[in-house]
Short mmCIF file of N, CA and C in Angstrom, two decimals:
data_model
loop_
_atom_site.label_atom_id
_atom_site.label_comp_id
_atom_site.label_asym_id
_atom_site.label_seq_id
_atom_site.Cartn_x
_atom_site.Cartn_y
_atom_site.Cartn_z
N UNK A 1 0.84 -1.16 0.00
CA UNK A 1 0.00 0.00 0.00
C UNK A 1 0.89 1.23 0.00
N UNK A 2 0.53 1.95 -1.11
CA UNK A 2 1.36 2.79 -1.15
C UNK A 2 0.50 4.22 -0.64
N UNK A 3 1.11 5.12 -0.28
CA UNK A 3 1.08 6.45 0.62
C UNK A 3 1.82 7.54 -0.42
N UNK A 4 1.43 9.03 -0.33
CA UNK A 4 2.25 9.76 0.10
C UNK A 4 3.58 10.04 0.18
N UNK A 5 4.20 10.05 -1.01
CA UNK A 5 5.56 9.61 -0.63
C UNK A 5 6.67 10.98 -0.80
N UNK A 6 5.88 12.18 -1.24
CA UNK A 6 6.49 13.37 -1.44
C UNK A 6 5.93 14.26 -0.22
N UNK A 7 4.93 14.47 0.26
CA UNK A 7 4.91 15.08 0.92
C UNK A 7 4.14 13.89 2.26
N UNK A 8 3.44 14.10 3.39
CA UNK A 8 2.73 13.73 4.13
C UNK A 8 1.80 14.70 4.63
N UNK A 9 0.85 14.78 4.68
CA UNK A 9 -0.72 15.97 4.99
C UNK A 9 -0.35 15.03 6.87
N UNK A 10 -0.57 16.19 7.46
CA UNK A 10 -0.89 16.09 8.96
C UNK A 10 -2.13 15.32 9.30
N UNK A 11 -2.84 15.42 9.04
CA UNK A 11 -4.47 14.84 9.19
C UNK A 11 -3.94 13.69 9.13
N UNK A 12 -3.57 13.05 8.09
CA UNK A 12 -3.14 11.53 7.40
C UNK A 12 -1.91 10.63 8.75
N UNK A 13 -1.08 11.70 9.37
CA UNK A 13 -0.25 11.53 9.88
C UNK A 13 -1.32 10.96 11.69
N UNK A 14 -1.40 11.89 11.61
CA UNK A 14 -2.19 11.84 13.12
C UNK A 14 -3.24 10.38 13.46
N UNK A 15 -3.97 10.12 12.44
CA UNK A 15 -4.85 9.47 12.01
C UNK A 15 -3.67 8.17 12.42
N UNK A 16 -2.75 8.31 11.93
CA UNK A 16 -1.70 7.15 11.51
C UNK A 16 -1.22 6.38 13.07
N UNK A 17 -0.68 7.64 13.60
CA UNK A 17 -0.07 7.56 15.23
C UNK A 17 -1.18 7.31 16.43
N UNK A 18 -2.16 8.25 16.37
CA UNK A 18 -3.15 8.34 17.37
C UNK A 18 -3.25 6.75 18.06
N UNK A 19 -3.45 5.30 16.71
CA UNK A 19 -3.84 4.10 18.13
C UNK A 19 -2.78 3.80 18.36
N UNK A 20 -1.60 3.90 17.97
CA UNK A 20 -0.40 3.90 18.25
C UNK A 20 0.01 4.34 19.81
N UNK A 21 -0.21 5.68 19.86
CA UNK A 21 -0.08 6.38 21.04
C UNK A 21 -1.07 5.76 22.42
N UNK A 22 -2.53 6.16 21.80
CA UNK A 22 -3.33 5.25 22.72
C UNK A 22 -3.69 3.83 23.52
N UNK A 23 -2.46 3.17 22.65
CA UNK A 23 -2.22 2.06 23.28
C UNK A 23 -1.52 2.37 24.74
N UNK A 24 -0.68 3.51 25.23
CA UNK A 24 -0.37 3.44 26.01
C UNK A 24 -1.00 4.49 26.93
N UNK A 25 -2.40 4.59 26.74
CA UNK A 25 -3.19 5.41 27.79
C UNK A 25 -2.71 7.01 27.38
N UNK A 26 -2.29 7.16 26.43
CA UNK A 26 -1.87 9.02 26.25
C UNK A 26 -3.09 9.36 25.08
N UNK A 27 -3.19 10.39 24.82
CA UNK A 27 -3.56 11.25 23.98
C UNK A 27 -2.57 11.81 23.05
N UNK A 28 -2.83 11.76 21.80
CA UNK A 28 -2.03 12.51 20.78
C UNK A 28 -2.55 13.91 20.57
N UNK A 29 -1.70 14.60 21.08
CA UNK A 29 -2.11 16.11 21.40
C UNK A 29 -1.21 17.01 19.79
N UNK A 30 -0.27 16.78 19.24
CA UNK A 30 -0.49 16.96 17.80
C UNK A 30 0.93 16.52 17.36
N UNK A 31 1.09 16.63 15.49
CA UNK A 31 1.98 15.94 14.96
C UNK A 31 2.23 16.97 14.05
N UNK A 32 3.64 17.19 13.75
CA UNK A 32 4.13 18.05 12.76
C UNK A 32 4.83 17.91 12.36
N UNK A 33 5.03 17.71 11.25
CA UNK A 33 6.62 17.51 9.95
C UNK A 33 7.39 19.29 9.37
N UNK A 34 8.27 19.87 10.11
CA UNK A 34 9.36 20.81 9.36
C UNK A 34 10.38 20.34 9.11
N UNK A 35 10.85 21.36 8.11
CA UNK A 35 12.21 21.20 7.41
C UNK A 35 12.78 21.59 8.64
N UNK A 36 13.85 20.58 8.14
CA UNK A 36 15.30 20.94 9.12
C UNK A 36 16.79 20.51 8.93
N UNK A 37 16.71 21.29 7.69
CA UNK A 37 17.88 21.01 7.10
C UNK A 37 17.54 20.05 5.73
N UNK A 38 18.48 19.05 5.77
CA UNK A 38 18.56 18.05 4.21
C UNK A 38 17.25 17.32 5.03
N UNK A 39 17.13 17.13 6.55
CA UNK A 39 16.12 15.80 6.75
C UNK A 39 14.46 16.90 7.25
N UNK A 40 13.80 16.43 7.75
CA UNK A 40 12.42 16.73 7.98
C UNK A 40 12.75 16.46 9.52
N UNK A 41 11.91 17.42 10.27
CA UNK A 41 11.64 16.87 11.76
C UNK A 41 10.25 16.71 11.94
N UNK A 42 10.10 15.85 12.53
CA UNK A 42 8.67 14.91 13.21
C UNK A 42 8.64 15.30 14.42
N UNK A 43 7.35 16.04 14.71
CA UNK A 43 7.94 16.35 16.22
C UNK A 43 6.07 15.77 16.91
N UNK A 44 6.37 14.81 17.77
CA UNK A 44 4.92 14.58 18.38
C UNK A 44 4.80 14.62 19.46
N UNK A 45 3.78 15.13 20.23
CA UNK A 45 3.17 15.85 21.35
C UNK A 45 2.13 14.54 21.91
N UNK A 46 2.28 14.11 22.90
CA UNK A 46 1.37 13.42 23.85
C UNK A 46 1.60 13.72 25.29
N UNK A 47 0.30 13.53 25.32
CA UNK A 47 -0.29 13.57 27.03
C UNK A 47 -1.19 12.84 27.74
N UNK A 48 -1.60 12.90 28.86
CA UNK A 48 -2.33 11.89 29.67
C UNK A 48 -2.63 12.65 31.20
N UNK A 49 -4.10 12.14 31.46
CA UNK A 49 -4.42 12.73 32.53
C UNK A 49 -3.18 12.00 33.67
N UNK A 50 -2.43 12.97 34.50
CA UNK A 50 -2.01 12.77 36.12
C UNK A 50 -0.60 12.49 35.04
N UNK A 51 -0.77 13.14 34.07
CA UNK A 51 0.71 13.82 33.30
C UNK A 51 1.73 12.05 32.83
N UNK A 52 2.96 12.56 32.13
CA UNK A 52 3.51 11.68 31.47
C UNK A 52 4.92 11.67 32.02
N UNK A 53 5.81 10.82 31.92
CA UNK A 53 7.14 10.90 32.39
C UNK A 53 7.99 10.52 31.55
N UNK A 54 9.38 10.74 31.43
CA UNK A 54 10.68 10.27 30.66
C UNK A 54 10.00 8.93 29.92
N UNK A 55 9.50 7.87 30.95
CA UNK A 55 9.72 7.00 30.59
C UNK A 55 8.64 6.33 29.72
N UNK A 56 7.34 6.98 29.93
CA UNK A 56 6.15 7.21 29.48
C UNK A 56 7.14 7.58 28.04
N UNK A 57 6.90 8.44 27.69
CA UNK A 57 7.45 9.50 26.49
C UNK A 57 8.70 8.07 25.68
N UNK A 58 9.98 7.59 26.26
CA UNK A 58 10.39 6.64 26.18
C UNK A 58 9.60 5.46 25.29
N UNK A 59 8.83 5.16 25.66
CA UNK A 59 7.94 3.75 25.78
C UNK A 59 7.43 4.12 23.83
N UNK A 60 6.16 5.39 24.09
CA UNK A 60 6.14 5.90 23.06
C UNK A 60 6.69 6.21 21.56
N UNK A 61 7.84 6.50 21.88
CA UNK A 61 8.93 6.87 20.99
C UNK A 61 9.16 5.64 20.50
N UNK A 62 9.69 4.75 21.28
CA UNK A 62 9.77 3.38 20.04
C UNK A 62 9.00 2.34 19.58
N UNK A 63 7.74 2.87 20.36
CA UNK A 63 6.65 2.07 19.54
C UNK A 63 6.70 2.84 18.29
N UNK A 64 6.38 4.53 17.97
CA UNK A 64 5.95 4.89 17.16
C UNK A 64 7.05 4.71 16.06
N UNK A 65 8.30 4.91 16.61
CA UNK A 65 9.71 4.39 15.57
C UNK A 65 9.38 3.20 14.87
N UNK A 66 8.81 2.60 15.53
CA UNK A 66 9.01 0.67 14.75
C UNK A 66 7.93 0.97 14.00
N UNK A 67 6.64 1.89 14.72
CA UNK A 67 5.46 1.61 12.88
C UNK A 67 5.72 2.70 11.75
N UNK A 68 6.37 3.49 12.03
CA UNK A 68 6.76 4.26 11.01
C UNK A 68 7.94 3.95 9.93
N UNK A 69 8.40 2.91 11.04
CA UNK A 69 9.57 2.23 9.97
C UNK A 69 9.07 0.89 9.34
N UNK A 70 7.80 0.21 9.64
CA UNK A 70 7.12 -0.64 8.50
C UNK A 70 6.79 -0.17 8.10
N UNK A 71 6.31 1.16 7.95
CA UNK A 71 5.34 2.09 7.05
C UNK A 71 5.80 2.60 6.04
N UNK A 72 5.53 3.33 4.67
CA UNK A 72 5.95 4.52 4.21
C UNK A 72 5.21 5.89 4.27
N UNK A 73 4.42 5.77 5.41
CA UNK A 73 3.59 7.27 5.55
C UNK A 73 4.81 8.45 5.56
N UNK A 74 5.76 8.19 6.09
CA UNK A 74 6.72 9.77 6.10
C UNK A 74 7.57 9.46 4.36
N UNK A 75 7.58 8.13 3.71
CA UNK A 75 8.15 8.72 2.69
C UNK A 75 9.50 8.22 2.39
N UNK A 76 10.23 8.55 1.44
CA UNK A 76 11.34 8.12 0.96
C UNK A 76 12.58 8.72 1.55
N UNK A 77 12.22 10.16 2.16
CA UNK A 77 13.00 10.86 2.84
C UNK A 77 13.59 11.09 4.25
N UNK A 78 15.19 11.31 4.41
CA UNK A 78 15.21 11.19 5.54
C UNK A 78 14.59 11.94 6.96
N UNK A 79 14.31 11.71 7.91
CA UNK A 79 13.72 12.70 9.13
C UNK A 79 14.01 12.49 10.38
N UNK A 80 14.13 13.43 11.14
CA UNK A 80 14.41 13.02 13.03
C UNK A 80 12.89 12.76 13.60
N UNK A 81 12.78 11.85 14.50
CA UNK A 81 11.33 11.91 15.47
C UNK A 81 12.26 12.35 16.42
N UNK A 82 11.07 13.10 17.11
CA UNK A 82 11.18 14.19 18.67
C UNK A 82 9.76 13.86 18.65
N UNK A 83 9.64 12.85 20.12
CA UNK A 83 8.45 13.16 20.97
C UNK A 83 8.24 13.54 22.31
N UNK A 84 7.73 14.51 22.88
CA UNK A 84 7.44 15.21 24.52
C UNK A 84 6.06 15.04 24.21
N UNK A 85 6.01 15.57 25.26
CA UNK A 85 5.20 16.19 26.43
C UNK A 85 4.85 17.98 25.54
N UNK A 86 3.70 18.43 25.79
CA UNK A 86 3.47 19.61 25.65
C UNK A 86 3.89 19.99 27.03
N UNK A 87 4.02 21.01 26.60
CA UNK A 87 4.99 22.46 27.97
C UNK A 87 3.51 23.05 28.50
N UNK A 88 4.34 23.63 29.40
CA UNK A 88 2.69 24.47 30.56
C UNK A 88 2.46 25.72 29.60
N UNK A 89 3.21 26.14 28.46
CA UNK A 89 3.00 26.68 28.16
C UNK A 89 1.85 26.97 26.21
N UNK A 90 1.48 25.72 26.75
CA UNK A 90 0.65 25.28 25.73
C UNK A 90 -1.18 26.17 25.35
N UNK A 91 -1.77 26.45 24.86
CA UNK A 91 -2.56 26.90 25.16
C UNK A 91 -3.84 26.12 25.27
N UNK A 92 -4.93 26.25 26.42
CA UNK A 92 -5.87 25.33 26.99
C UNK A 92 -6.88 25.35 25.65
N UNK A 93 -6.62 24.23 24.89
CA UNK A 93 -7.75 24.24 23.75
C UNK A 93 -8.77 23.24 24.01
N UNK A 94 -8.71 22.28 24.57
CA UNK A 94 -9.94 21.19 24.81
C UNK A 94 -10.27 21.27 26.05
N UNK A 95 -11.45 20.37 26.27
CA UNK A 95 -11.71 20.21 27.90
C UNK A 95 -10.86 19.42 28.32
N UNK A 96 -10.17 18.53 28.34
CA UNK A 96 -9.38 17.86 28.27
C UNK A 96 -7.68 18.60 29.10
N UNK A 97 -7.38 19.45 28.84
CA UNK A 97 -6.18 20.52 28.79
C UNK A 97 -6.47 21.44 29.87
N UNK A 98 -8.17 21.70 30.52
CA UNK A 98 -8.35 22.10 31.55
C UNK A 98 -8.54 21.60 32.65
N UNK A 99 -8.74 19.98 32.11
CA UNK A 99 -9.05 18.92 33.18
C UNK A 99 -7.72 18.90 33.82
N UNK A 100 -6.38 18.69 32.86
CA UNK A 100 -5.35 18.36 33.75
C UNK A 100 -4.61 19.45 33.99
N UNK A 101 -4.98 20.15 34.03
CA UNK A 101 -4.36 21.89 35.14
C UNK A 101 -5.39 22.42 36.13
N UNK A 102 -6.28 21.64 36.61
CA UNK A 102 -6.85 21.91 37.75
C UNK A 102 -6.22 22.00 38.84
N UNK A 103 -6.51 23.42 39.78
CA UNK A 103 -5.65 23.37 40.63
C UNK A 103 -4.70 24.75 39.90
N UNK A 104 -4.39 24.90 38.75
CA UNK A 104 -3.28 25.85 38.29
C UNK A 104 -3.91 27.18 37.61
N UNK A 105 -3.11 28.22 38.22
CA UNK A 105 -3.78 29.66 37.86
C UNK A 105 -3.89 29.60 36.22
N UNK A 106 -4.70 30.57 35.75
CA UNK A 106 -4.95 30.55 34.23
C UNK A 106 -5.00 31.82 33.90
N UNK A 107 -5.09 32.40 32.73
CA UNK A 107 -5.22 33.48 31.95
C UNK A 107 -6.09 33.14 31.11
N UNK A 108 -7.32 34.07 31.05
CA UNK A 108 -8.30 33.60 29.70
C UNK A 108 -8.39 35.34 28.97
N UNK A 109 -8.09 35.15 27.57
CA UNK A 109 -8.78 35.83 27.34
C UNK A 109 -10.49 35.49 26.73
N UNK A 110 -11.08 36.35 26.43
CA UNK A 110 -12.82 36.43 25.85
C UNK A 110 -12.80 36.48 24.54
N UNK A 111 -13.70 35.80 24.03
CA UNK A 111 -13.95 36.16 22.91
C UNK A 111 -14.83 37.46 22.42
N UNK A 112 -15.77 37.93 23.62
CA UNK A 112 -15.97 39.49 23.66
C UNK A 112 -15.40 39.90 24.33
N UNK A 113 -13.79 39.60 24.51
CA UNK A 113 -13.35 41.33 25.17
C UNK A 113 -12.88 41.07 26.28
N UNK A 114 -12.22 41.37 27.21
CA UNK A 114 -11.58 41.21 28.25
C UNK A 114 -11.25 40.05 28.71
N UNK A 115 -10.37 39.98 29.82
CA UNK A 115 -9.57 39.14 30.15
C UNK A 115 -9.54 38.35 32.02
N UNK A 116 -9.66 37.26 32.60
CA UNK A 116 -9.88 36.87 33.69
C UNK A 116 -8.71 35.59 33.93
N UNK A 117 -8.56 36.24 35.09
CA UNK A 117 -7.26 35.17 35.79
C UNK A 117 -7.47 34.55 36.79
N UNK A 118 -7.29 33.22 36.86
CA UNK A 118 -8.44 32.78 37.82
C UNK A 118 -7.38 31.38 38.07
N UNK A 119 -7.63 30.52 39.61
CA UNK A 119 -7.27 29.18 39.18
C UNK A 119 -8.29 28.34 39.16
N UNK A 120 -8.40 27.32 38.38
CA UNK A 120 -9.33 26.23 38.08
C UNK A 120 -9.61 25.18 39.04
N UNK A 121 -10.92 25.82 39.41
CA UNK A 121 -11.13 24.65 40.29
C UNK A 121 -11.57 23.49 40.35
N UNK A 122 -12.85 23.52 38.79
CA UNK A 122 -13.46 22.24 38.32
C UNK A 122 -14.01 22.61 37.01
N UNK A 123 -13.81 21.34 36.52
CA UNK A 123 -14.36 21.83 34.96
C UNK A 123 -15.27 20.39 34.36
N UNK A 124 -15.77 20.64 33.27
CA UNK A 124 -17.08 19.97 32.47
C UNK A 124 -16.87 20.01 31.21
N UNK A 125 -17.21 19.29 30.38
CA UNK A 125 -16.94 19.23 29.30
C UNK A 125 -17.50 20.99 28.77
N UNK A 126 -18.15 21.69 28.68
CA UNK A 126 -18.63 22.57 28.46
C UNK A 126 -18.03 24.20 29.21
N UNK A 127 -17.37 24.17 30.43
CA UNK A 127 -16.95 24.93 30.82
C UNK A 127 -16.13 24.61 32.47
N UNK A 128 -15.37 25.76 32.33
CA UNK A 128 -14.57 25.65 33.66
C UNK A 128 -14.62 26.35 34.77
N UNK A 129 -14.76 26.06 35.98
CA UNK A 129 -14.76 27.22 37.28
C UNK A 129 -13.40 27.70 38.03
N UNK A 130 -13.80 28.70 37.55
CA UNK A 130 -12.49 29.30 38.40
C UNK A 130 -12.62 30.59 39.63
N UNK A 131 -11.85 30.31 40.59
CA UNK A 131 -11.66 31.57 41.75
C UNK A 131 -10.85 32.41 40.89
N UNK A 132 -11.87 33.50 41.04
CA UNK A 132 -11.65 34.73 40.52
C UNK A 132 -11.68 35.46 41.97
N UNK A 133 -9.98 35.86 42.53
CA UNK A 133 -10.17 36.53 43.72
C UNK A 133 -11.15 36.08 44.76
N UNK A 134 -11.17 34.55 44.94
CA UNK A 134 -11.82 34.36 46.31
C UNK A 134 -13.75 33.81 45.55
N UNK A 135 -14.06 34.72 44.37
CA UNK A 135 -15.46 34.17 44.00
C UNK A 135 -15.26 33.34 43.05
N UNK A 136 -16.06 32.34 42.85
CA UNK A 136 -16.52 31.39 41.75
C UNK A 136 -16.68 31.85 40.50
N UNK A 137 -16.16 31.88 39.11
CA UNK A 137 -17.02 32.37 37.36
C UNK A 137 -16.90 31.33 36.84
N UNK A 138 -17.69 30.98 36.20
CA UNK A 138 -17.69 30.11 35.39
C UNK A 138 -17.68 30.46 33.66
N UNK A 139 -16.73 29.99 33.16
CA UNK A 139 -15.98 30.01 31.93
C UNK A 139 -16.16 29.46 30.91
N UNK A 140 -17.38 29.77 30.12
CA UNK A 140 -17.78 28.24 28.31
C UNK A 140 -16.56 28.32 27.60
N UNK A 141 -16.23 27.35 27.31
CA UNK A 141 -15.38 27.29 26.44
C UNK A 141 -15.03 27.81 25.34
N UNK A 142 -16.29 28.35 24.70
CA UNK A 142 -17.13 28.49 23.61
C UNK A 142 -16.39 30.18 23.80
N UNK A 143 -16.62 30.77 24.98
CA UNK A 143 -16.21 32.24 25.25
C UNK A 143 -14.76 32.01 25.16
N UNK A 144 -13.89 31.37 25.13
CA UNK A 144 -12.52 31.92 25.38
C UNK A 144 -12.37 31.82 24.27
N UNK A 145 -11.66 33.01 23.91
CA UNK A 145 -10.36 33.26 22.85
C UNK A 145 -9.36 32.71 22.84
N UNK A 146 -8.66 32.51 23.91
CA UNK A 146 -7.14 32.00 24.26
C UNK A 146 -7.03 32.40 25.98
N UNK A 147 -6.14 30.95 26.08
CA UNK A 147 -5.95 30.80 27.69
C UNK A 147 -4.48 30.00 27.66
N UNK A 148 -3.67 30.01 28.82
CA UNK A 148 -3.08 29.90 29.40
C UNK A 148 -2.84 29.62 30.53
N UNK A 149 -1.87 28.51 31.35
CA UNK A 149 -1.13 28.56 32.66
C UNK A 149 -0.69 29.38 32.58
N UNK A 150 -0.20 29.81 34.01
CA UNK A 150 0.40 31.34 34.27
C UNK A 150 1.29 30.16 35.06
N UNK A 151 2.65 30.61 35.17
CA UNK A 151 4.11 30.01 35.93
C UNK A 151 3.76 30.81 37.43
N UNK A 152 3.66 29.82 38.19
CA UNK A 152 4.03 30.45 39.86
C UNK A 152 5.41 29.87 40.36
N UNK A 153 6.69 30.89 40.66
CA UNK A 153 7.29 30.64 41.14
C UNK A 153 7.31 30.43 42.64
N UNK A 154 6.10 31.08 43.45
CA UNK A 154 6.46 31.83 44.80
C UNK A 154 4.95 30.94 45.63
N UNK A 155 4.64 29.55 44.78
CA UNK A 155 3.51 28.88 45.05
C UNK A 155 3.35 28.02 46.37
N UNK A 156 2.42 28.45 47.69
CA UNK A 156 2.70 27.76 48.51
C UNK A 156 2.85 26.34 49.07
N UNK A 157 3.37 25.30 49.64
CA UNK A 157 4.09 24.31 50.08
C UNK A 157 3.18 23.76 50.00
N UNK A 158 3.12 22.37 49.72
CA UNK A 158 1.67 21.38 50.69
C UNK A 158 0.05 21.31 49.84
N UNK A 159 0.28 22.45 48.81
CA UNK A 159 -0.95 21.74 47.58
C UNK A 159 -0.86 20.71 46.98
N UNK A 160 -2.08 20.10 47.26
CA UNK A 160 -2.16 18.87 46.97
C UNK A 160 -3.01 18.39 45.56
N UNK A 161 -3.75 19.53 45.16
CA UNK A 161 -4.34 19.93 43.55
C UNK A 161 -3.86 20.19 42.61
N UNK A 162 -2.59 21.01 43.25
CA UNK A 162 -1.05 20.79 42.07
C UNK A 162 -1.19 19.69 41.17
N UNK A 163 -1.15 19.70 39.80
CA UNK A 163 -0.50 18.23 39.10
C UNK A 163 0.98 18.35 39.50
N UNK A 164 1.14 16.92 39.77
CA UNK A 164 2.81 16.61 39.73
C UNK A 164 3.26 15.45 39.40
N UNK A 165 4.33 15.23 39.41
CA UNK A 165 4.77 14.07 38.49
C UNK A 165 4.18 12.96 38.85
N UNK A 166 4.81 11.40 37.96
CA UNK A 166 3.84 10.24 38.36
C UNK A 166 4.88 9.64 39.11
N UNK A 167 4.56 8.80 40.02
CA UNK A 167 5.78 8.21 40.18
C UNK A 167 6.93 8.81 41.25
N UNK A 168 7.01 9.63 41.72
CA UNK A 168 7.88 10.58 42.02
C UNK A 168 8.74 11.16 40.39
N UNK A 169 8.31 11.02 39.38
CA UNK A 169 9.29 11.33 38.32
C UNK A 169 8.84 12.76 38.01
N UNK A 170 10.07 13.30 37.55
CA UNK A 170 10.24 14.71 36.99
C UNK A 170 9.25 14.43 35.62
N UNK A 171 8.11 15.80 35.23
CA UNK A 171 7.22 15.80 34.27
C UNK A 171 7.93 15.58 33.38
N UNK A 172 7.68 15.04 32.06
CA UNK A 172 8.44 15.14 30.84
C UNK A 172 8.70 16.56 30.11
N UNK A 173 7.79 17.55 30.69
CA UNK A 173 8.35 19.06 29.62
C UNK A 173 9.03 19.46 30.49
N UNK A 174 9.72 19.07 31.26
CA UNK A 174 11.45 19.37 32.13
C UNK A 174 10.78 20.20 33.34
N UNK A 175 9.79 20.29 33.93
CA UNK A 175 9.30 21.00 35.02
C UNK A 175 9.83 20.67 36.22
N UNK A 176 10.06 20.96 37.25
CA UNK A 176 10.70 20.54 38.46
C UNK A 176 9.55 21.36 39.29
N UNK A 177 9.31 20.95 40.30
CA UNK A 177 8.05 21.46 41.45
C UNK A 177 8.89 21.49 42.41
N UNK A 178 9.10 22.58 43.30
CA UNK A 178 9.99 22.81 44.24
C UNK A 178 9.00 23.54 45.52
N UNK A 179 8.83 22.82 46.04
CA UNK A 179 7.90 22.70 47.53
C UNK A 179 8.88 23.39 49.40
#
């Protein structure tokens, strides 16, 4: 079966990896082919609720190595795979992405207009609650424009709503939690 052999469409790609990935309880959070140089870089993004580790990410990586190398979905050409972890600095696009930063301050902007910083206290497929200064708002999804974790360096000791690693292991997007 032949594929694609000059270029690869993302859709086609994702489609490709996704049960791949899901075999090991993650989510394929996205897939991208740039130039980089004479070869192409592959760079894929997974995650999982109560977060992913080295070894998680590890595990991944050479499953997806071995079906891409029976495959010809990437092609005749050479390429690097790079797979992480998305960074905190990702932006909250699914319910999914708010589920696992509960507990962590946010930045939303509106899609009419202004802006609320809040941390997340519980969320629904449909929207999220956040303390806004001590009160409850609740947030549709549908309204945000764009959101964000906000980085707390100066975050107090002993939260236990924090996500943190699994395992005692350091997150895979290189985060260290210092208590």
């Amino acid at each position: 079966m032949s594929r694609r052999t000059d270029h690869t469409d993302t859709t086609s790609l994702e489609n490709f990896l996704r049960p791949i990935v899901e075999q090991f309880g993650c989510d394929l959070e996205a897939a991208d082919i740039s130039p980089a140089g004479r070869r192409r870089l592959l760079r894929v993004l997974v995650d999982r609720d109560g977060g992913i580790s080295l070894d998680d990410v590890a595990e991944v990586t050479r499953a997806v190595s071995k079906a891409l190398d029976a495959d010809d979905i990437m092609g005749e050409g050479a390429y690097t795979l790079e797979v992480s972890s998305p960074g905190v600095d990702r932006p909250l696009t699914l319910p999914r992405h708010w589920r696992r930063n509960t507990g962590r301050l946010v930045a939303v902007t509106l899609t009419a207009g202004g802006k609320v910083t809040g941390r997340i206290k519980s969320v629904s497929d449909e929207a999220a609650e956040l303390d806004v200064d001590g009160k409850r708002q609740s947030v549709a999804y549908a309204d945000v424009a764009k959101a964000k974790v906000q980085i707390e360096f100066n975050r107090a000791a002993g939260n236990d709503t924090e996500p943190s690693s699994v395992d005692g292991e350091t997150p895979a997007d290189g985060t260290v939690e210092e208590n």
